[in-house]
Short mmCIF file of C-alpha atoms in Angstrom, two decimals:
data_model
loop_
_atom_site.label_atom_id
_atom_site.label_comp_id
_atom_site.label_asym_id
_atom_site.label_seq_id
_atom_site.Cartn_x
_atom_site.Cartn_y
_atom_site.Cartn_z
CA MET H 1 -6.23 -23.67 -26.97
CA ASN H 2 -3.58 -23.19 -24.29
CA VAL H 3 -0.65 -20.83 -24.69
CA TYR H 4 2.33 -20.11 -22.41
CA ILE H 5 3.60 -17.12 -20.43
CA THR H 6 6.65 -16.37 -18.30
CA LYS H 7 6.76 -16.34 -14.51
CA ALA H 8 7.39 -12.58 -14.63
CA ASN H 9 4.19 -11.97 -16.57
CA ALA H 10 2.26 -14.36 -14.33
CA SER H 11 3.31 -12.19 -11.38
CA LYS H 12 2.32 -9.03 -13.25
CA ILE H 13 -1.18 -10.40 -13.86
CA ILE H 14 -1.72 -10.48 -10.09
CA LYS H 15 -0.90 -6.76 -9.88
CA PHE H 16 -4.09 -6.01 -11.79
CA ILE H 17 -6.38 -7.48 -9.15
CA ASP H 18 -8.11 -5.03 -6.84
CA PHE H 19 -7.86 -6.93 -3.56
CA ARG H 20 -10.35 -4.57 -1.94
CA LYS H 21 -13.10 -6.01 -4.12
CA ILE H 22 -12.45 -9.72 -3.69
CA THR H 23 -11.97 -12.23 -0.89
CA ILE H 24 -9.04 -14.62 -1.10
CA GLU H 25 -8.49 -16.94 1.82
CA GLY H 26 -6.53 -20.07 2.55
CA ASP H 27 -3.12 -21.30 3.62
CA MET H 28 -0.01 -20.10 1.89
CA TYR H 29 1.78 -23.39 2.49
CA ILE H 30 1.21 -26.93 3.72
CA ARG H 31 2.72 -26.11 7.13
CA ASN H 32 4.21 -23.29 9.22
CA ASN H 33 1.42 -20.88 8.27
CA ILE H 34 1.57 -19.23 11.69
CA VAL H 35 5.11 -18.12 10.92
CA LEU H 36 4.22 -16.98 7.39
CA ASN H 37 1.19 -15.03 8.65
CA ALA H 38 3.46 -13.22 11.12
CA MET H 39 5.97 -12.48 8.36
CA PHE H 40 3.80 -11.26 5.49
CA SER H 41 1.41 -8.31 5.42
CA LYS H 42 -2.24 -8.76 4.43
CA TYR H 43 -1.46 -7.51 0.94
CA GLU H 44 1.55 -9.82 0.56
CA LYS H 45 -0.53 -12.77 1.71
CA LYS H 46 -3.34 -11.95 -0.73
CA GLU H 47 -0.82 -11.57 -3.52
CA LEU H 48 0.67 -15.00 -2.81
CA LEU H 49 -2.75 -16.65 -2.51
CA ALA H 50 -3.85 -15.01 -5.76
CA TYR H 51 -0.77 -16.37 -7.51
CA LYS H 52 -1.54 -19.80 -6.03
CA LYS H 53 -5.09 -19.57 -7.38
CA LEU H 54 -3.79 -18.46 -10.78
CA MET H 55 -1.78 -21.67 -10.92
CA GLU H 56 -4.70 -23.81 -9.70
CA GLU H 57 -7.67 -22.17 -11.47
CA PRO H 58 -6.54 -19.49 -13.96
CA GLU H 59 -10.06 -18.96 -15.33
CA SER H 60 -11.40 -18.20 -11.86
CA ILE H 61 -8.77 -15.66 -10.85
CA MET H 62 -8.77 -13.92 -14.23
CA SER H 63 -12.43 -13.08 -13.84
CA GLU H 64 -11.37 -10.82 -10.95
CA ILE H 65 -9.16 -8.61 -13.11
CA TYR H 66 -10.89 -5.37 -13.96
CA GLU H 67 -8.70 -3.84 -16.65
CA LYS H 68 -6.40 -4.72 -19.46
CA PHE H 69 -2.72 -5.29 -18.87
CA VAL H 70 -1.01 -1.99 -19.70
CA ASP H 71 2.61 -1.30 -18.83
CA GLU H 72 2.93 2.29 -17.62
CA LYS H 73 6.63 2.38 -16.76
CA LYS H 74 8.35 5.55 -17.91
CA ASP H 75 11.63 5.66 -19.77
CA THR H 76 14.37 6.67 -17.32
CA TYR H 77 16.88 7.27 -20.14
CA ARG H 78 19.51 5.41 -18.13
CA TRP H 79 19.55 2.14 -20.08
CA ILE H 80 19.70 1.07 -23.71
CA TYR H 81 16.55 -1.04 -23.59
CA GLU H 82 13.64 0.65 -21.86
CA LYS H 83 10.78 0.42 -24.34
CA HIS H 84 7.67 -1.17 -22.81
CA SER H 85 4.62 -2.47 -24.62
CA SER H 86 2.03 -5.24 -24.40
CA PRO H 87 3.30 -8.49 -22.85
CA ALA H 88 3.41 -11.61 -24.99
CA TYR H 89 2.10 -15.14 -24.85
CA HIS H 90 3.84 -18.02 -26.60
CA SER H 91 2.38 -20.73 -28.77
CA GLU H 92 4.94 -23.32 -27.74
CA PRO H 93 6.79 -24.00 -24.48
CA GLU H 94 10.07 -24.36 -26.40
CA CYS H 95 10.06 -20.72 -27.52
CA PRO H 96 13.55 -19.29 -26.79
CA PHE H 97 12.03 -16.14 -25.31
CA LEU H 98 10.65 -18.20 -22.43
CA ARG H 99 14.14 -19.29 -21.48
CA SER H 100 16.86 -16.96 -22.73
CA ASN H 101 18.69 -14.42 -20.59
CA PHE H 102 18.43 -10.67 -20.98
CA LYS H 103 21.26 -8.15 -20.98
CA ASN H 104 20.84 -4.44 -20.60
CA TYR H 105 23.52 -1.78 -20.80
CA ARG H 106 23.86 1.45 -18.84
CA VAL H 107 24.16 4.61 -20.92
CA PRO H 108 27.49 6.16 -19.82
CA ALA H 109 26.93 9.16 -17.56
CA SER H 110 29.42 11.29 -19.51
CA ILE H 111 27.27 10.76 -22.63
CA ARG H 112 23.91 11.21 -20.88
CA PHE H 113 24.90 14.50 -19.26
CA LYS H 114 27.04 15.95 -22.04
CA GLY H 115 26.06 19.63 -22.31
CA VAL H 116 24.69 19.79 -18.77
CA GLN H 117 26.61 22.41 -16.81
CA THR H 118 27.68 21.29 -13.35
CA ALA H 119 30.29 22.12 -10.74
CA GLU H 120 30.13 18.53 -9.55
CA SER H 121 31.45 15.37 -11.15
CA ILE H 122 29.32 13.91 -13.94
CA GLU H 123 28.66 10.72 -11.93
CA SER H 124 27.16 12.67 -9.02
CA ILE H 125 24.52 14.58 -11.02
CA ASP H 126 21.03 14.05 -9.62
CA ASP H 127 18.37 13.61 -12.33
CA LYS H 128 15.70 14.98 -9.99
CA LYS H 129 17.47 18.36 -9.86
CA LEU H 130 17.74 18.87 -13.61
CA THR H 131 15.96 21.80 -15.25
CA GLU H 132 13.51 21.21 -18.12
CA LYS H 133 16.17 22.34 -20.58
CA GLU H 134 18.71 19.94 -19.10
CA ILE H 135 16.21 17.08 -19.20
CA ARG H 136 15.71 17.72 -22.93
CA ILE H 137 19.49 17.61 -23.41
CA VAL H 138 19.70 14.25 -21.62
CA ILE H 139 16.83 12.79 -23.67
CA GLU H 140 18.42 13.93 -26.94
CA ASN H 141 21.82 12.53 -25.89
CA VAL H 142 20.37 9.15 -25.00
CA TYR H 143 18.23 9.06 -28.15
CA LYS H 144 21.33 9.60 -30.33
CA TYR H 145 23.32 7.03 -28.37
CA ARG H 146 20.57 4.39 -28.70
CA ILE H 147 20.40 4.94 -32.48
CA TRP H 148 24.18 4.52 -32.76
CA TRP H 149 24.01 1.47 -30.49
CA GLY H 150 21.49 -0.20 -32.78
CA GLN H 151 23.42 0.68 -35.91
CA GLU H 152 26.91 -0.33 -34.81
CA GLY H 153 27.55 -0.09 -31.05
CA PHE H 154 26.03 -3.43 -30.05
CA LYS H 155 28.01 -5.35 -32.67
CA LEU H 156 31.23 -3.50 -31.85
CA LEU H 157 30.90 -4.29 -28.14
CA ASN H 158 30.34 -7.98 -28.79
CA ASP H 159 33.15 -8.23 -31.35
CA ASP H 160 35.85 -6.17 -29.66
CA LYS H 161 35.32 -4.16 -26.48
CA ASP H 162 38.48 -2.05 -26.96
CA LEU H 163 37.37 -1.15 -30.48
CA PHE H 164 33.93 -0.25 -29.11
CA LEU H 165 35.47 2.13 -26.55
CA MET H 166 37.58 3.80 -29.23
CA HIS H 167 34.57 4.33 -31.50
CA VAL H 168 32.19 5.52 -28.77
CA ASN H 169 34.70 8.11 -27.54
CA ASN H 170 35.46 9.33 -31.05
CA LYS H 171 31.76 9.52 -31.91
CA PHE H 172 30.43 11.30 -28.80
CA GLN H 173 33.54 13.02 -27.41
CA PRO H 174 32.44 12.54 -23.77
CA ASP H 175 34.26 14.15 -20.86
CA PRO H 176 35.44 12.15 -19.03
CA ARG H 177 36.04 9.46 -21.64
CA VAL H 178 34.11 6.21 -21.42
CA ARG H 179 36.39 3.60 -19.84
CA ASP H 180 33.92 0.74 -19.48
CA ILE H 181 30.35 -0.33 -20.21
CA LYS H 182 28.24 -1.55 -17.31
CA GLU H 183 26.16 -4.57 -18.14
CA PHE H 184 23.08 -5.82 -16.35
CA GLU H 185 22.31 -9.48 -17.01
CA TRP H 186 19.20 -11.15 -15.70
CA ALA H 187 18.19 -14.77 -16.12
CA ASN H 188 14.84 -14.74 -17.89
CA SER H 189 12.02 -15.80 -15.63
CA GLY H 190 10.52 -18.24 -18.08
CA ILE H 191 9.59 -21.86 -17.48
CA GLU H 192 13.24 -22.93 -17.30
CA GLU H 193 14.24 -26.11 -15.56
CA VAL H 194 16.13 -25.58 -12.33
CA GLU H 195 18.62 -28.10 -11.05
CA ASN H 196 17.22 -30.27 -8.23
CA SER H 197 13.81 -28.77 -8.85
CA SER H 198 11.57 -31.56 -7.68
CA LEU H 199 8.60 -30.53 -5.58
CA LYS H 200 10.25 -32.16 -2.57
CA ALA H 201 13.43 -30.13 -3.14
CA ILE H 202 11.41 -26.91 -3.22
CA GLU H 203 9.56 -27.90 -0.04
CA ASP H 204 12.89 -28.58 1.68
CA ALA H 205 14.19 -25.16 0.63
CA ILE H 206 11.06 -23.44 1.95
CA ASP H 207 11.20 -25.32 5.25
CA LYS H 208 14.88 -24.50 5.69
CA LEU H 209 14.33 -20.81 5.03
CA ILE H 210 11.41 -20.64 7.47
CA LYS H 211 13.59 -22.23 10.19
CA GLU H 212 16.43 -19.82 9.43
CA SER H 213 14.03 -16.87 9.64
CA GLY H 214 13.03 -18.09 13.11
CA ARG H 215 16.64 -18.20 14.24
CA TYR H 216 17.13 -14.70 12.85
CA TYR H 217 14.06 -13.48 14.76
CA TYR H 218 15.43 -14.75 18.08
CA GLN H 219 19.02 -13.75 17.34
CA SER H 220 18.90 -10.80 19.72
CA LYS H 221 16.57 -8.63 21.77
CA LYS H 222 16.84 -5.96 19.06
CA HIS H 223 15.64 -8.40 16.38
CA ILE H 224 12.70 -9.55 18.49
CA ILE H 225 11.54 -6.01 19.31
CA ILE H 226 11.79 -4.68 15.75
CA LEU H 227 10.44 -7.73 13.90
CA LYS H 228 7.58 -8.27 16.31
CA LYS H 229 6.30 -4.80 15.49
CA TYR H 230 7.46 -4.15 11.92
CA ALA H 231 8.12 -7.48 10.13
CA LYS H 232 5.24 -6.73 7.74
CA TRP H 233 6.55 -3.27 6.86
CA THR H 234 9.37 -4.32 4.53
CA SER H 235 7.68 -2.81 1.44
CA SER H 236 8.44 0.64 2.89
CA VAL H 237 12.09 0.21 3.78
CA TYR H 238 13.48 1.67 0.55
CA LYS H 239 11.65 4.94 1.12
CA GLU H 240 14.39 6.68 3.06
CA ASP H 241 12.19 9.60 4.09
CA LYS H 242 9.40 7.41 5.52
CA SER H 243 9.06 7.22 9.30
CA PHE H 244 7.77 4.19 11.17
CA PRO H 245 4.56 5.07 13.03
CA ASP H 246 4.14 4.48 16.72
CA ASN H 247 7.85 3.79 17.11
CA HIS H 248 8.42 3.07 20.79
CA THR H 249 11.01 0.34 20.15
CA GLY H 250 13.95 2.34 21.41
CA TYR H 251 15.60 2.15 17.97
CA THR H 252 15.87 4.85 15.32
CA ASP H 253 14.07 4.69 11.96
CA ASN H 254 17.41 4.06 10.27
CA GLU H 255 18.20 1.14 12.59
CA ILE H 256 14.75 -0.36 11.92
CA ARG H 257 15.08 0.22 8.18
CA SER H 258 18.51 -1.44 8.05
CA LEU H 259 17.35 -4.54 9.89
CA LEU H 260 14.16 -4.84 7.83
CA LYS H 261 16.13 -4.60 4.59
CA GLU H 262 18.29 -7.49 5.70
CA TYR H 263 15.21 -9.46 6.82
CA ASN H 264 13.49 -8.84 3.49
CA GLU H 265 16.47 -9.70 1.31
CA HIS H 266 17.49 -12.84 3.20
CA PHE H 267 14.08 -14.27 4.08
CA LYS H 268 10.88 -12.64 2.80
CA TYR H 269 11.88 -12.04 -0.80
CA PRO H 270 13.40 -15.51 -1.37
CA LEU H 271 10.42 -17.12 0.39
CA LYS H 272 8.02 -15.37 -1.97
CA LYS H 273 10.02 -16.66 -4.92
CA LEU H 274 10.09 -20.20 -3.55
CA LEU H 275 6.40 -20.25 -2.67
CA LYS H 276 5.44 -19.06 -6.16
CA GLU H 277 7.69 -21.70 -7.65
CA TYR H 278 6.07 -24.30 -5.40
CA TYR H 279 2.57 -23.29 -6.53
CA ARG H 280 3.64 -23.44 -10.18
CA ARG H 281 5.45 -26.77 -10.03
CA LYS H 282 2.58 -28.36 -8.16
CA ASN H 283 -0.29 -27.06 -10.30
CA ASN H 284 0.81 -25.63 -13.64
CA PRO H 285 4.48 -26.33 -14.40
CA ASP H 286 4.30 -25.11 -18.02
CA LEU H 287 2.38 -21.92 -17.16
CA ALA H 288 -0.27 -22.85 -19.69
CA ILE H 289 -3.28 -20.51 -19.90
CA ASN H 290 -6.27 -20.34 -22.22
CA GLU H 291 -5.46 -18.17 -25.23
CA THR H 292 -8.80 -16.37 -25.24
CA LEU H 293 -8.49 -15.41 -21.57
CA ILE H 294 -4.93 -14.14 -21.86
CA SER H 295 -5.76 -12.19 -25.03
CA GLN H 296 -8.59 -10.43 -23.18
CA LEU H 297 -5.99 -9.04 -20.78
CA GLY H 298 -4.12 -7.41 -23.63
CA PHE H 299 -1.40 -10.02 -24.20
CA LYS H 300 -0.14 -10.24 -27.80
CA PRO H 301 1.31 -13.23 -29.71
CA CYS H 302 5.08 -13.56 -29.36
CA GLY H 303 6.96 -11.93 -32.21
CA HIS H 304 9.20 -14.99 -32.53
CA CYS H 305 6.94 -18.05 -32.22
CA CYS H 306 5.23 -17.26 -35.53
CA LYS H 307 8.44 -16.42 -37.36
CA SER H 308 10.35 -19.06 -39.31
CA LYS H 309 13.55 -17.10 -39.97
CA ASP H 310 16.57 -17.03 -37.71
CA LEU H 311 16.94 -13.81 -35.77
CA SER H 312 20.11 -12.01 -34.76
CA GLU H 313 20.88 -11.55 -31.07
CA GLU H 314 20.05 -7.84 -31.37
CA GLU H 315 16.68 -8.58 -33.03
CA MET H 316 15.88 -11.11 -30.31
CA MET H 317 16.76 -8.56 -27.62
CA TRP H 318 14.27 -6.05 -29.01
CA ILE H 319 11.51 -8.65 -29.35
CA ARG H 320 12.08 -9.74 -25.75
CA LEU H 321 11.91 -6.11 -24.67
CA GLU H 322 8.65 -5.51 -26.51
CA SER H 323 7.24 -8.67 -24.94
CA GLY H 324 7.87 -7.52 -21.37
CA GLU H 325 9.52 -10.84 -20.57
CA PHE H 326 12.42 -9.85 -18.36
CA TRP H 327 11.54 -9.03 -14.82
CA ASP H 328 8.85 -9.07 -12.25
CA GLU H 329 8.11 -5.91 -10.27
CA GLU H 330 10.60 -6.59 -7.47
CA GLU H 331 13.40 -7.50 -9.86
CA LEU H 332 12.81 -4.32 -11.86
CA GLU H 333 12.90 -2.31 -8.64
CA ILE H 334 16.39 -3.64 -7.92
CA MET H 335 17.52 -2.58 -11.38
CA ILE H 336 16.11 0.93 -11.02
CA LYS H 337 17.67 1.34 -7.57
CA SER H 338 21.07 0.86 -9.14
CA ASP H 339 20.84 4.49 -10.15
CA GLU H 340 19.92 5.65 -6.66
CA TYR H 341 22.56 3.84 -4.65
CA ASN H 342 26.30 3.48 -5.08
CA ASP H 343 27.42 0.95 -7.66
CA SER H 344 29.29 -1.35 -5.31
CA GLN H 345 26.19 -1.92 -3.19
CA TYR H 346 24.09 -2.38 -6.33
CA TRP H 347 26.23 -5.14 -7.82
CA GLU H 348 26.39 -6.87 -4.44
CA ASP H 349 22.57 -6.83 -4.23
CA LEU H 350 22.20 -7.94 -7.83
CA HIS H 351 24.52 -10.90 -7.34
CA ARG H 352 22.59 -12.02 -4.27
CA TYR H 353 19.13 -11.65 -5.85
CA ASN H 354 20.15 -13.22 -9.13
CA ASN H 355 21.16 -16.39 -7.31
CA ILE H 356 17.78 -16.84 -5.62
CA ASN H 357 15.75 -19.58 -7.31
#
């Protein structure tokens, strides 16, 4: 019997393959593979080819996975919903958890850090510099806030935001007072239909992006020098303390990092998304996989497909969270980085990434 999974969980399956122990070869696309080979690292290429094989022959690629699917992400205590457990499979492609969007909400800094002594502003506190005692304070604060959120906060926010702000400030007495609640909304990466999503439309989008990446490469001497040497190094650009080896380009690490970030966000990341979508639409549009195989990886039945009762929005949110349905690894990384970079840059990045199909 076939069951269904989300695109996010299909991508996560690939993370459990030890590419050192297997050989995966072939073309990433029907044309322009010379350009793609110059753009993607060996690991990135293997990851894409493994995803392609998962869409073509799921039984074959799953035999290469050496351990069960276990989510090891730690709670950062920055967001309302951070519980992680076994991912889910769905008995029907119409399950709402394959298609619905996910919202998460930032825990206000003045509530998280209440009781933490600092000479700086609350918003500028660095979690990495907290003492063990201060970490325990933060955890207890967030724990209490999440309980209140589940009991009344979520409903208050959805019914009347001003009333929510009055109640949250009266309840927790934060300093400074909470003036707003920051929401993070992500379109669920299920098997949703995308406008103009024919295979030909996806091919056209891939071809266009490859051509644009070529124009970007030849835009200037600086682009040519840096991309010729470091185009495959984009996975390291968010590690601010990492130096680029054998750097004789004439440009500083920061200049290289800045250009590679732009190259990754405008070309490599969207190309990965499009190529994966191309593989899926061409070979397995419903993301149907044998139930026995997916169960062996540790996937559990969806908590909604087997239920007949109507669920509240809050209940659905928790089931989605427990199912691990929201994000792939790169999307989650963007979310986490929101706490490491200034908010204006974060929301700009989020808007751009969230509009990539």
